[in-house]
Amino acid sequence: MASTKLFLPFFYGCFLLSFYYICIQASPLSHEISHPGLRPTKLFVFGDSYADTGNVRKSLGNSWNQPYGTTFPGKPAGRFSDGRILTDFIAKFLQVKSPLAYEWMEMGGKKLKNGLNFAYGGSGVFNTLGELLPNMSTQIGFFDKLMQNSVYTKSDLKSSVVLVCLSGNDYGAFLAQGGKTMQDLQEFIPSVVDQLGANLKRVQQLGATKVAVTSLQPLGCLPRSTVVSSFQGCNTTQNQAVAYHNLLLQQTVAKLNNDSQTSTFFIIDLYTSFTTVLNQNPDYQGKLRFETPLKPCCIGKNGYFCGGVDQEGEKMYTVCSNPKSAFFWDSSHPTEAGWHAIYTTFKSSLQQAFKFY
């Protein structure tokens, strides 16, 4: 079971939370960000597995095992998908190369000019797996040290976009402690959002002028939760917790912008993006359709997760014949096709926020 270790914090989070339907239209996405018209030249990333492009050690993550990476780059490379993920699509939008993972920066050379990715799959704003994974504050600390060493400057940040992605691992780790109720979780949520807000403010103090932060996706619609219904329906009980998180996030982002009298921060509404694609809403203009959107392509068996092997090296998972036909890759993460569909739903919001078209 060693090959499944990293997944536990994220999957715990996937049990517990789900939909919200808070109106995002009033979020800072409707405002023009600082320095409109200047195309960013770098992307810096903090967060977890939805943004990690290879930071997690091979001993910890199934993301380095087959069949991960089969679509892109053709072999396992540390992404929690069959191919490209959120970071790659944001980079595509910005017309910059996807930033190198921080753990590989010594091999980066000229690649450092594209920015750097500090996200670690399974992490949160607090510690989720002891000291094994750098939490978001530690990730920002890595970047701060690079700035102190003049690897990057405030000028670099001003010409960059910062992506901050938080996907629910803190809540999973909290509930994994045992004896926790949904009421306990509701009382814990403000501390998570408060810490996220402190992290966002710190990034701004370092010099960032364009910071995108993701709302919490419908975790109750992830396969880890929907498996109990044979992937037929989302866990509606979990919706309330997600709604609360995202409402507090909206308030936090609005306050940060108001306090600094800027539009530095804006929300990438992953919740609405996920539900738009999963529900195949009439206003969804994407070409991709998923016949069984809640069923993952790669499914573990006998207690293993996607990518797991037993002591004899036998594969303990099954993989669908065409990942492009599936929205979800594994128990928690979209396929490349899924991320592409999600990207199509929020691309126009990015265009509105950046104003460089």
mmCIF file of C-alpha atoms in Angstrom:
data_model
loop_
_atom_site.group_PDB
_atom_site.id
_atom_site.type_symbol
_atom_site.label_atom_id
_atom_site.label_comp_id
_atom_site.label_asym_id
_atom_site.label_seq_id
_atom_site.Cartn_x
_atom_site.Cartn_y
_atom_site.Cartn_z
ATOM 1 C CA MET A 1 0.000 0.000 0.000
ATOM 2 C CA ALA A 2 3.008 2.325 0.034
ATOM 3 C CA SER A 3 2.126 3.583 -3.401
ATOM 4 C CA THR A 4 -1.116 5.137 -2.155
ATOM 5 C CA LYS A 5 0.301 7.211 0.697
ATOM 6 C CA LEU A 6 0.164 10.653 -0.835
ATOM 7 C CA PHE A 7 -3.431 10.294 -1.896
ATOM 8 C CA LEU A 8 -4.794 9.924 1.597
ATOM 9 C CA PRO A 9 -4.925 13.601 2.619
ATOM 10 C CA PHE A 10 -6.603 14.660 -0.602
ATOM 11 C CA PHE A 11 -9.016 11.755 -0.615
ATOM 12 C CA TYR A 12 -10.073 12.387 2.956
ATOM 13 C CA GLY A 13 -11.109 15.822 1.784
ATOM 14 C CA CYS A 14 -13.015 14.321 -1.091
ATOM 15 C CA PHE A 15 -15.320 12.434 1.225
ATOM 16 C CA LEU A 16 -16.770 15.411 2.847
ATOM 17 C CA LEU A 17 -17.641 18.405 0.774
ATOM 18 C CA SER A 18 -19.601 19.205 -2.347
ATOM 19 C CA PHE A 19 -21.748 21.737 -4.218
ATOM 20 C CA TYR A 20 -22.476 25.324 -3.551
ATOM 21 C CA TYR A 21 -24.446 27.724 -5.657
ATOM 22 C CA ILE A 22 -23.269 31.087 -4.430
ATOM 23 C CA CYS A 23 -23.359 33.756 -7.115
ATOM 24 C CA ILE A 24 -19.805 34.533 -8.218
ATOM 25 C CA GLN A 25 -20.766 37.346 -10.509
ATOM 26 C CA ALA A 26 -20.026 39.835 -7.749
ATOM 27 C CA SER A 27 -16.501 38.509 -7.313
ATOM 28 C CA PRO A 28 -13.430 40.549 -8.332
ATOM 29 C CA LEU A 29 -13.430 38.765 -11.677
ATOM 30 C CA SER A 30 -15.708 41.563 -12.830
ATOM 31 C CA HIS A 31 -13.008 44.161 -12.141
ATOM 32 C CA GLU A 32 -10.001 45.100 -14.164
ATOM 33 C CA ILE A 33 -6.759 43.992 -12.549
ATOM 34 C CA SER A 34 -3.743 46.179 -11.875
ATOM 35 C CA HIS A 35 -1.712 47.322 -14.889
ATOM 36 C CA PRO A 36 -4.202 46.284 -17.591
ATOM 37 C CA GLY A 37 -2.874 45.672 -21.050
ATOM 38 C CA LEU A 38 0.496 44.328 -19.982
ATOM 39 C CA ARG A 39 0.811 40.672 -20.910
ATOM 40 C CA PRO A 40 2.337 38.662 -18.043
ATOM 41 C CA THR A 41 5.674 37.003 -18.725
ATOM 42 C CA LYS A 42 5.808 34.496 -15.842
ATOM 43 C CA LEU A 43 3.544 32.262 -13.785
ATOM 44 C CA PHE A 44 4.163 31.420 -10.126
ATOM 45 C CA VAL A 45 2.051 28.710 -8.503
ATOM 46 C CA PHE A 46 1.219 27.723 -4.922
ATOM 47 C CA GLY A 47 -1.157 24.974 -3.878
ATOM 48 C CA ASP A 48 -1.869 21.276 -4.159
ATOM 49 C CA SER A 49 -2.432 18.432 -6.632
ATOM 50 C CA TYR A 50 -4.714 20.429 -8.927
ATOM 51 C CA ALA A 51 -1.694 22.621 -9.666
ATOM 52 C CA ASP A 52 1.338 20.386 -8.943
ATOM 53 C CA THR A 53 3.428 19.599 -12.028
ATOM 54 C CA GLY A 54 6.033 17.406 -10.362
ATOM 55 C CA ASN A 55 7.020 18.545 -6.877
ATOM 56 C CA VAL A 56 5.877 15.531 -4.899
ATOM 57 C CA ARG A 57 8.585 12.939 -4.326
ATOM 58 C CA LYS A 58 8.290 9.728 -6.291
ATOM 59 C CA SER A 59 8.185 7.736 -3.059
ATOM 60 C CA LEU A 60 5.013 9.542 -2.013
ATOM 61 C CA GLY A 61 2.881 10.017 -5.090
ATOM 62 C CA ASN A 62 1.041 7.726 -7.468
ATOM 63 C CA SER A 63 1.417 10.619 -9.902
ATOM 64 C CA TRP A 64 4.822 9.149 -10.756
ATOM 65 C CA ASN A 65 3.325 5.706 -11.499
ATOM 66 C CA GLN A 66 1.786 4.276 -14.633
ATOM 67 C CA PRO A 67 -0.773 5.060 -16.041
ATOM 68 C CA TYR A 68 -0.402 8.735 -15.035
ATOM 69 C CA GLY A 69 0.890 10.962 -17.831
ATOM 70 C CA THR A 70 -0.135 8.629 -20.645
ATOM 71 C CA THR A 71 -1.773 11.449 -22.643
ATOM 72 C CA PHE A 72 0.920 14.012 -21.793
ATOM 73 C CA PRO A 73 3.882 13.871 -21.746
ATOM 74 C CA GLY A 74 3.508 10.165 -22.552
ATOM 75 C CA LYS A 75 4.867 8.869 -19.261
ATOM 76 C CA PRO A 76 4.398 9.613 -15.540
ATOM 77 C CA ALA A 77 5.834 13.052 -14.755
ATOM 78 C CA GLY A 78 4.288 14.028 -11.427
ATOM 79 C CA ARG A 79 0.973 15.426 -12.652
ATOM 80 C CA PHE A 80 -2.134 13.995 -10.987
ATOM 81 C CA SER A 81 -3.839 13.232 -14.287
ATOM 82 C CA ASP A 82 -3.355 11.444 -17.571
ATOM 83 C CA GLY A 83 -2.063 14.731 -18.976
ATOM 84 C CA ARG A 84 -2.177 18.483 -18.564
ATOM 85 C CA ILE A 85 -3.739 20.073 -15.492
ATOM 86 C CA LEU A 86 -4.968 23.480 -14.311
ATOM 87 C CA THR A 87 -1.495 25.054 -14.219
ATOM 88 C CA ASP A 88 -0.833 24.094 -17.826
ATOM 89 C CA PHE A 89 -4.080 25.629 -19.063
ATOM 90 C CA ILE A 90 -3.510 28.859 -17.145
ATOM 91 C CA ALA A 91 -0.031 29.034 -18.685
ATOM 92 C CA LYS A 92 -1.549 28.396 -22.105
ATOM 93 C CA PHE A 93 -3.915 31.306 -21.604
ATOM 94 C CA LEU A 94 -1.042 33.581 -20.587
ATOM 95 C CA GLN A 95 0.974 32.350 -23.577
ATOM 96 C CA VAL A 96 3.892 31.351 -21.370
ATOM 97 C CA LYS A 97 5.407 27.928 -20.864
ATOM 98 C CA SER A 98 4.152 25.964 -17.891
ATOM 99 C CA PRO A 99 6.504 26.804 -14.995
ATOM 100 C CA LEU A 100 9.062 24.303 -13.798
ATOM 101 C CA ALA A 101 8.379 22.437 -10.556
ATOM 102 C CA TYR A 102 10.350 23.932 -7.669
ATOM 103 C CA GLU A 103 11.943 20.571 -6.780
ATOM 104 C CA TRP A 104 13.599 20.517 -10.199
ATOM 105 C CA MET A 105 14.730 24.126 -10.356
ATOM 106 C CA GLU A 106 18.449 23.290 -10.231
ATOM 107 C CA MET A 107 17.970 21.640 -13.613
ATOM 108 C CA GLY A 108 15.944 24.562 -14.907
ATOM 109 C CA GLY A 109 18.463 27.036 -16.252
ATOM 110 C CA LYS A 110 16.667 29.303 -18.705
ATOM 111 C CA LYS A 111 13.354 27.658 -17.790
ATOM 112 C CA LEU A 112 13.277 29.749 -14.615
ATOM 113 C CA LYS A 113 12.332 32.733 -16.776
ATOM 114 C CA ASN A 114 8.854 31.183 -17.105
ATOM 115 C CA GLY A 115 8.286 31.345 -13.340
ATOM 116 C CA LEU A 116 8.181 28.469 -10.863
ATOM 117 C CA ASN A 117 5.618 26.041 -9.471
ATOM 118 C CA PHE A 118 5.676 25.514 -5.685
ATOM 119 C CA ALA A 119 2.481 23.422 -5.432
ATOM 120 C CA TYR A 120 2.644 20.025 -3.716
ATOM 121 C CA GLY A 121 -0.101 17.443 -4.186
ATOM 122 C CA GLY A 122 -1.860 16.636 -0.913
ATOM 123 C CA SER A 123 -0.897 19.888 0.818
ATOM 124 C CA GLY A 124 -3.059 22.618 2.352
ATOM 125 C CA VAL A 125 -2.777 25.901 4.182
ATOM 126 C CA PHE A 126 -2.037 23.827 7.290
ATOM 127 C CA ASN A 127 -0.031 20.607 7.593
ATOM 128 C CA THR A 128 -1.993 17.711 6.120
ATOM 129 C CA LEU A 129 0.529 14.875 6.334
ATOM 130 C CA GLY A 130 2.837 15.882 9.143
ATOM 131 C CA GLU A 131 6.053 17.443 7.914
ATOM 132 C CA LEU A 132 6.167 15.421 4.691
ATOM 133 C CA LEU A 133 4.468 18.080 2.573
ATOM 134 C CA PRO A 134 5.210 21.820 2.588
ATOM 135 C CA ASN A 135 2.035 23.714 3.468
ATOM 136 C CA MET A 136 1.183 26.866 1.551
ATOM 137 C CA SER A 137 2.981 29.175 3.988
ATOM 138 C CA THR A 138 6.132 27.087 3.567
ATOM 139 C CA GLN A 139 5.740 27.155 -0.211
ATOM 140 C CA ILE A 140 5.559 30.949 -0.145
ATOM 141 C CA GLY A 141 8.582 30.895 2.144
ATOM 142 C CA PHE A 142 10.516 29.006 -0.540
ATOM 143 C CA PHE A 143 9.692 31.785 -2.971
ATOM 144 C CA ASP A 144 10.520 34.511 -0.454
ATOM 145 C CA LYS A 145 13.975 32.990 0.012
ATOM 146 C CA LEU A 146 14.560 32.973 -3.739
ATOM 147 C CA MET A 147 13.676 36.652 -3.811
ATOM 148 C CA GLN A 148 16.092 37.330 -0.953
ATOM 149 C CA ASN A 149 18.752 35.556 -3.005
ATOM 150 C CA SER A 150 17.839 37.689 -6.039
ATOM 151 C CA VAL A 151 16.736 34.714 -8.134
ATOM 152 C CA TYR A 152 13.526 36.685 -8.623
ATOM 153 C CA THR A 153 12.704 40.335 -7.922
ATOM 154 C CA LYS A 154 9.640 42.454 -7.213
ATOM 155 C CA SER A 155 9.835 43.534 -10.820
ATOM 156 C CA ASP A 156 9.450 39.876 -11.832
ATOM 157 C CA LEU A 157 6.332 39.590 -9.703
ATOM 158 C CA LYS A 158 4.825 42.742 -11.148
ATOM 159 C CA SER A 159 5.099 41.240 -14.616
ATOM 160 C CA SER A 160 3.711 37.882 -13.505
ATOM 161 C CA VAL A 161 0.536 36.092 -12.531
ATOM 162 C CA VAL A 162 0.353 34.145 -9.276
ATOM 163 C CA LEU A 163 -1.977 31.137 -9.140
ATOM 164 C CA VAL A 164 -3.094 29.986 -5.684
ATOM 165 C CA CYS A 165 -4.991 26.694 -5.635
ATOM 166 C CA LEU A 166 -6.634 25.158 -2.567
ATOM 167 C CA SER A 167 -8.664 21.996 -3.145
ATOM 168 C CA GLY A 168 -9.828 20.693 0.218
ATOM 169 C CA ASN A 169 -6.955 18.761 1.791
ATOM 170 C CA ASP A 170 -7.156 20.732 5.033
ATOM 171 C CA TYR A 171 -10.708 19.548 5.578
ATOM 172 C CA GLY A 172 -9.798 15.965 4.824
ATOM 173 C CA ALA A 173 -6.905 16.009 7.256
ATOM 174 C CA PHE A 174 -9.150 17.622 9.890
ATOM 175 C CA LEU A 175 -11.803 14.943 9.631
ATOM 176 C CA ALA A 176 -9.202 12.190 9.467
ATOM 177 C CA GLN A 177 -8.325 12.975 13.069
ATOM 178 C CA GLY A 178 -11.420 11.022 14.075
ATOM 179 C CA GLY A 179 -14.467 11.953 16.087
ATOM 180 C CA LYS A 180 -15.115 15.052 13.987
ATOM 181 C CA THR A 181 -18.634 16.016 12.958
ATOM 182 C CA MET A 182 -19.972 18.245 10.205
ATOM 183 C CA GLN A 183 -20.594 20.857 12.894
ATOM 184 C CA ASP A 184 -16.913 20.674 13.831
ATOM 185 C CA LEU A 185 -16.037 21.107 10.170
ATOM 186 C CA GLN A 186 -18.255 24.176 9.843
ATOM 187 C CA GLU A 187 -16.405 25.731 12.779
ATOM 188 C CA PHE A 188 -13.031 24.842 11.217
ATOM 189 C CA ILE A 189 -13.716 26.369 7.790
ATOM 190 C CA PRO A 190 -13.185 30.021 8.826
ATOM 191 C CA SER A 191 -9.692 29.230 10.110
ATOM 192 C CA VAL A 192 -8.770 27.690 6.740
ATOM 193 C CA VAL A 193 -10.063 30.678 4.776
ATOM 194 C CA ASP A 194 -8.435 33.104 7.213
ATOM 195 C CA GLN A 195 -5.070 31.408 6.710
ATOM 196 C CA LEU A 196 -5.592 31.394 2.957
ATOM 197 C CA GLY A 197 -6.316 35.115 3.164
ATOM 198 C CA ALA A 198 -3.116 35.671 5.142
ATOM 199 C CA ASN A 199 -1.189 33.778 2.467
ATOM 200 C CA LEU A 200 -2.724 35.892 -0.278
ATOM 201 C CA LYS A 201 -1.829 39.079 1.551
ATOM 202 C CA ARG A 202 1.746 37.882 2.003
ATOM 203 C CA VAL A 203 2.071 37.222 -1.723
ATOM 204 C CA GLN A 204 0.833 40.743 -2.398
ATOM 205 C CA GLN A 205 3.347 42.174 0.076
ATOM 206 C CA LEU A 206 6.106 40.372 -1.808
ATOM 207 C CA GLY A 207 5.109 42.362 -4.878
ATOM 208 C CA ALA A 208 2.398 40.427 -6.712
ATOM 209 C CA THR A 209 -0.139 42.543 -8.575
ATOM 210 C CA LYS A 210 -2.142 39.781 -10.277
ATOM 211 C CA VAL A 211 -3.234 36.893 -8.064
ATOM 212 C CA ALA A 212 -5.777 34.268 -9.130
ATOM 213 C CA VAL A 213 -7.200 32.072 -6.385
ATOM 214 C CA THR A 214 -9.443 29.082 -7.022
ATOM 215 C CA SER A 215 -12.778 28.580 -5.354
ATOM 216 C CA LEU A 216 -13.404 25.151 -3.866
ATOM 217 C CA GLN A 217 -14.641 22.691 -6.457
ATOM 218 C CA PRO A 218 -17.698 20.461 -5.786
ATOM 219 C CA LEU A 219 -15.847 17.848 -3.755
ATOM 220 C CA GLY A 220 -19.031 15.892 -3.206
ATOM 221 C CA CYS A 221 -19.114 15.265 -6.945
ATOM 222 C CA LEU A 222 -15.658 13.731 -7.006
ATOM 223 C CA PRO A 223 -15.627 9.968 -7.638
ATOM 224 C CA ARG A 224 -14.390 9.303 -4.104
ATOM 225 C CA SER A 225 -17.767 10.535 -2.900
ATOM 226 C CA THR A 226 -19.973 9.381 -5.763
ATOM 227 C CA VAL A 227 -18.742 5.783 -5.743
ATOM 228 C CA VAL A 228 -21.357 4.987 -3.091
ATOM 229 C CA SER A 229 -24.062 5.832 -5.650
ATOM 230 C CA SER A 230 -22.272 3.948 -8.433
ATOM 231 C CA PHE A 231 -21.166 7.331 -9.785
ATOM 232 C CA GLN A 232 -24.745 8.438 -10.362
ATOM 233 C CA GLY A 233 -25.119 11.412 -8.048
ATOM 234 C CA CYS A 234 -23.239 13.950 -5.944
ATOM 235 C CA ASN A 235 -23.266 14.040 -2.155
ATOM 236 C CA THR A 236 -25.629 16.900 -1.382
ATOM 237 C CA THR A 237 -24.908 16.831 2.360
ATOM 238 C CA GLN A 238 -21.424 18.039 1.617
ATOM 239 C CA ASN A 239 -22.688 21.007 -0.386
ATOM 240 C CA GLN A 240 -23.228 23.195 2.641
ATOM 241 C CA ALA A 241 -19.582 23.093 3.699
ATOM 242 C CA VAL A 242 -18.375 24.032 0.219
ATOM 243 C CA ALA A 243 -20.888 26.860 0.039
ATOM 244 C CA TYR A 244 -19.614 28.249 3.318
ATOM 245 C CA HIS A 245 -15.954 28.018 2.255
ATOM 246 C CA ASN A 246 -16.593 29.774 -1.041
ATOM 247 C CA LEU A 247 -18.749 32.485 0.504
ATOM 248 C CA LEU A 248 -16.014 33.269 3.025
ATOM 249 C CA LEU A 249 -13.447 33.239 0.227
ATOM 250 C CA GLN A 250 -15.452 35.797 -1.755
ATOM 251 C CA GLN A 251 -15.644 38.030 1.291
ATOM 252 C CA THR A 252 -11.923 37.631 1.971
ATOM 253 C CA VAL A 253 -10.908 38.472 -1.585
ATOM 254 C CA ALA A 254 -13.231 41.481 -1.670
ATOM 255 C CA LYS A 255 -11.745 42.772 1.593
ATOM 256 C CA LEU A 256 -8.172 42.313 0.382
ATOM 257 C CA ASN A 257 -8.912 44.305 -2.753
ATOM 258 C CA ASN A 258 -10.780 46.962 -0.812
ATOM 259 C CA ASP A 259 -8.054 47.338 1.815
ATOM 260 C CA SER A 260 -5.355 47.739 -0.822
ATOM 261 C CA GLN A 261 -7.629 49.752 -3.150
ATOM 262 C CA THR A 262 -6.625 47.493 -6.030
ATOM 263 C CA SER A 263 -8.064 44.597 -7.995
ATOM 264 C CA THR A 264 -5.027 42.438 -7.393
ATOM 265 C CA PHE A 265 -7.001 39.357 -6.381
ATOM 266 C CA PHE A 266 -9.645 37.550 -8.380
ATOM 267 C CA ILE A 267 -11.382 34.206 -8.124
ATOM 268 C CA ILE A 268 -11.241 31.424 -10.690
ATOM 269 C CA ASP A 269 -14.633 29.886 -10.082
ATOM 270 C CA LEU A 270 -13.820 26.184 -10.282
ATOM 271 C CA TYR A 271 -17.083 25.323 -8.594
ATOM 272 C CA THR A 272 -19.247 26.700 -11.372
ATOM 273 C CA SER A 273 -16.826 25.392 -14.005
ATOM 274 C CA PHE A 274 -17.026 21.841 -12.654
ATOM 275 C CA THR A 275 -20.802 21.851 -12.304
ATOM 276 C CA THR A 276 -21.330 23.438 -15.699
ATOM 277 C CA VAL A 277 -19.401 20.648 -17.379
ATOM 278 C CA LEU A 278 -20.680 17.830 -15.173
ATOM 279 C CA ASN A 279 -24.278 18.918 -15.629
ATOM 280 C CA GLN A 280 -23.677 19.648 -19.307
ATOM 281 C CA ASN A 281 -25.655 22.834 -18.967
ATOM 282 C CA PRO A 282 -27.237 24.270 -22.125
ATOM 283 C CA ASP A 283 -24.973 27.326 -21.891
ATOM 284 C CA TYR A 284 -21.854 25.166 -21.902
ATOM 285 C CA GLN A 285 -20.265 25.900 -25.275
ATOM 286 C CA GLY A 286 -17.482 23.323 -25.088
ATOM 287 C CA LYS A 287 -17.282 20.547 -27.638
ATOM 288 C CA LEU A 288 -16.483 17.852 -25.111
ATOM 289 C CA ARG A 289 -19.293 15.745 -23.697
ATOM 290 C CA PHE A 290 -18.877 13.024 -21.112
ATOM 291 C CA GLU A 291 -21.407 10.200 -21.146
ATOM 292 C CA THR A 292 -20.793 9.158 -17.537
ATOM 293 C CA PRO A 293 -19.165 12.305 -16.139
ATOM 294 C CA LEU A 294 -18.935 11.148 -12.518
ATOM 295 C CA LYS A 295 -17.185 7.859 -13.311
ATOM 296 C CA PRO A 296 -13.370 8.016 -13.403
ATOM 297 C CA CYS A 297 -11.241 6.538 -16.157
ATOM 298 C CA CYS A 298 -8.749 4.911 -13.793
ATOM 299 C CA ILE A 299 -10.293 2.937 -10.949
ATOM 300 C CA GLY A 300 -8.384 1.168 -8.198
ATOM 301 C CA LYS A 301 -9.436 -2.210 -6.887
ATOM 302 C CA ASN A 302 -9.107 -4.174 -3.667
ATOM 303 C CA GLY A 303 -8.389 -1.073 -1.630
ATOM 304 C CA TYR A 304 -5.778 0.365 -3.995
ATOM 305 C CA PHE A 305 -5.939 3.650 -5.888
ATOM 306 C CA CYS A 306 -5.184 4.353 -9.535
ATOM 307 C CA GLY A 307 -1.531 3.549 -10.187
ATOM 308 C CA GLY A 308 -1.248 1.140 -7.271
ATOM 309 C CA VAL A 309 0.493 -2.229 -7.568
ATOM 310 C CA ASP A 310 0.591 -5.132 -5.143
ATOM 311 C CA GLN A 311 3.701 -6.748 -3.675
ATOM 312 C CA GLU A 312 4.114 -8.865 -6.790
ATOM 313 C CA GLY A 313 3.979 -5.798 -9.001
ATOM 314 C CA GLU A 314 0.547 -6.626 -10.372
ATOM 315 C CA LYS A 315 -1.574 -3.662 -11.409
ATOM 316 C CA MET A 316 -4.387 -3.071 -8.967
ATOM 317 C CA TYR A 317 -6.440 -0.761 -11.156
ATOM 318 C CA THR A 318 -8.324 -0.654 -14.433
ATOM 319 C CA VAL A 319 -8.121 2.082 -17.088
ATOM 320 C CA CYS A 320 -10.749 3.095 -19.619
ATOM 321 C CA SER A 321 -9.928 2.711 -23.294
ATOM 322 C CA ASN A 322 -10.162 6.429 -24.050
ATOM 323 C CA PRO A 323 -9.298 9.006 -21.350
ATOM 324 C CA LYS A 324 -10.746 11.750 -23.576
ATOM 325 C CA SER A 325 -14.180 10.250 -22.965
ATOM 326 C CA ALA A 326 -13.895 10.673 -19.194
ATOM 327 C CA PHE A 327 -14.121 13.870 -17.162
ATOM 328 C CA PHE A 328 -12.411 12.375 -14.117
ATOM 329 C CA TRP A 329 -9.117 10.557 -14.289
ATOM 330 C CA ASP A 330 -9.000 9.027 -10.808
ATOM 331 C CA SER A 331 -10.864 9.359 -7.512
ATOM 332 C CA SER A 332 -10.235 13.093 -7.246
ATOM 333 C CA HIS A 333 -8.655 14.596 -10.343
ATOM 334 C CA PRO A 334 -9.926 15.477 -13.834
ATOM 335 C CA THR A 335 -8.455 14.062 -17.005
ATOM 336 C CA GLU A 336 -6.681 16.395 -19.401
ATOM 337 C CA ALA A 337 -9.938 16.432 -21.364
ATOM 338 C CA GLY A 338 -11.766 17.322 -18.156
ATOM 339 C CA TRP A 339 -9.395 20.183 -17.384
ATOM 340 C CA HIS A 340 -9.715 21.427 -20.957
ATOM 341 C CA ALA A 341 -13.495 21.487 -20.625
ATOM 342 C CA ILE A 342 -13.195 23.332 -17.306
ATOM 343 C CA TYR A 343 -10.796 25.828 -18.870
ATOM 344 C CA THR A 344 -13.247 26.651 -21.651
ATOM 345 C CA THR A 345 -15.820 27.705 -19.039
ATOM 346 C CA PHE A 346 -13.603 30.223 -17.219
ATOM 347 C CA LYS A 347 -11.412 31.432 -20.088
ATOM 348 C CA SER A 348 -13.719 34.370 -20.836
ATOM 349 C CA SER A 349 -13.541 35.439 -17.189
ATOM 350 C CA LEU A 350 -9.760 35.498 -17.412
ATOM 351 C CA GLN A 351 -9.971 37.590 -20.562
ATOM 352 C CA GLN A 352 -12.265 40.021 -18.786
ATOM 353 C CA ALA A 353 -9.943 40.194 -15.781
ATOM 354 C CA PHE A 354 -6.714 40.681 -17.700
ATOM 355 C CA LYS A 355 -7.869 43.056 -20.409
ATOM 356 C CA PHE A 356 -4.849 42.414 -22.608
ATOM 357 C CA TYR A 357 -6.826 41.263 -25.611
#
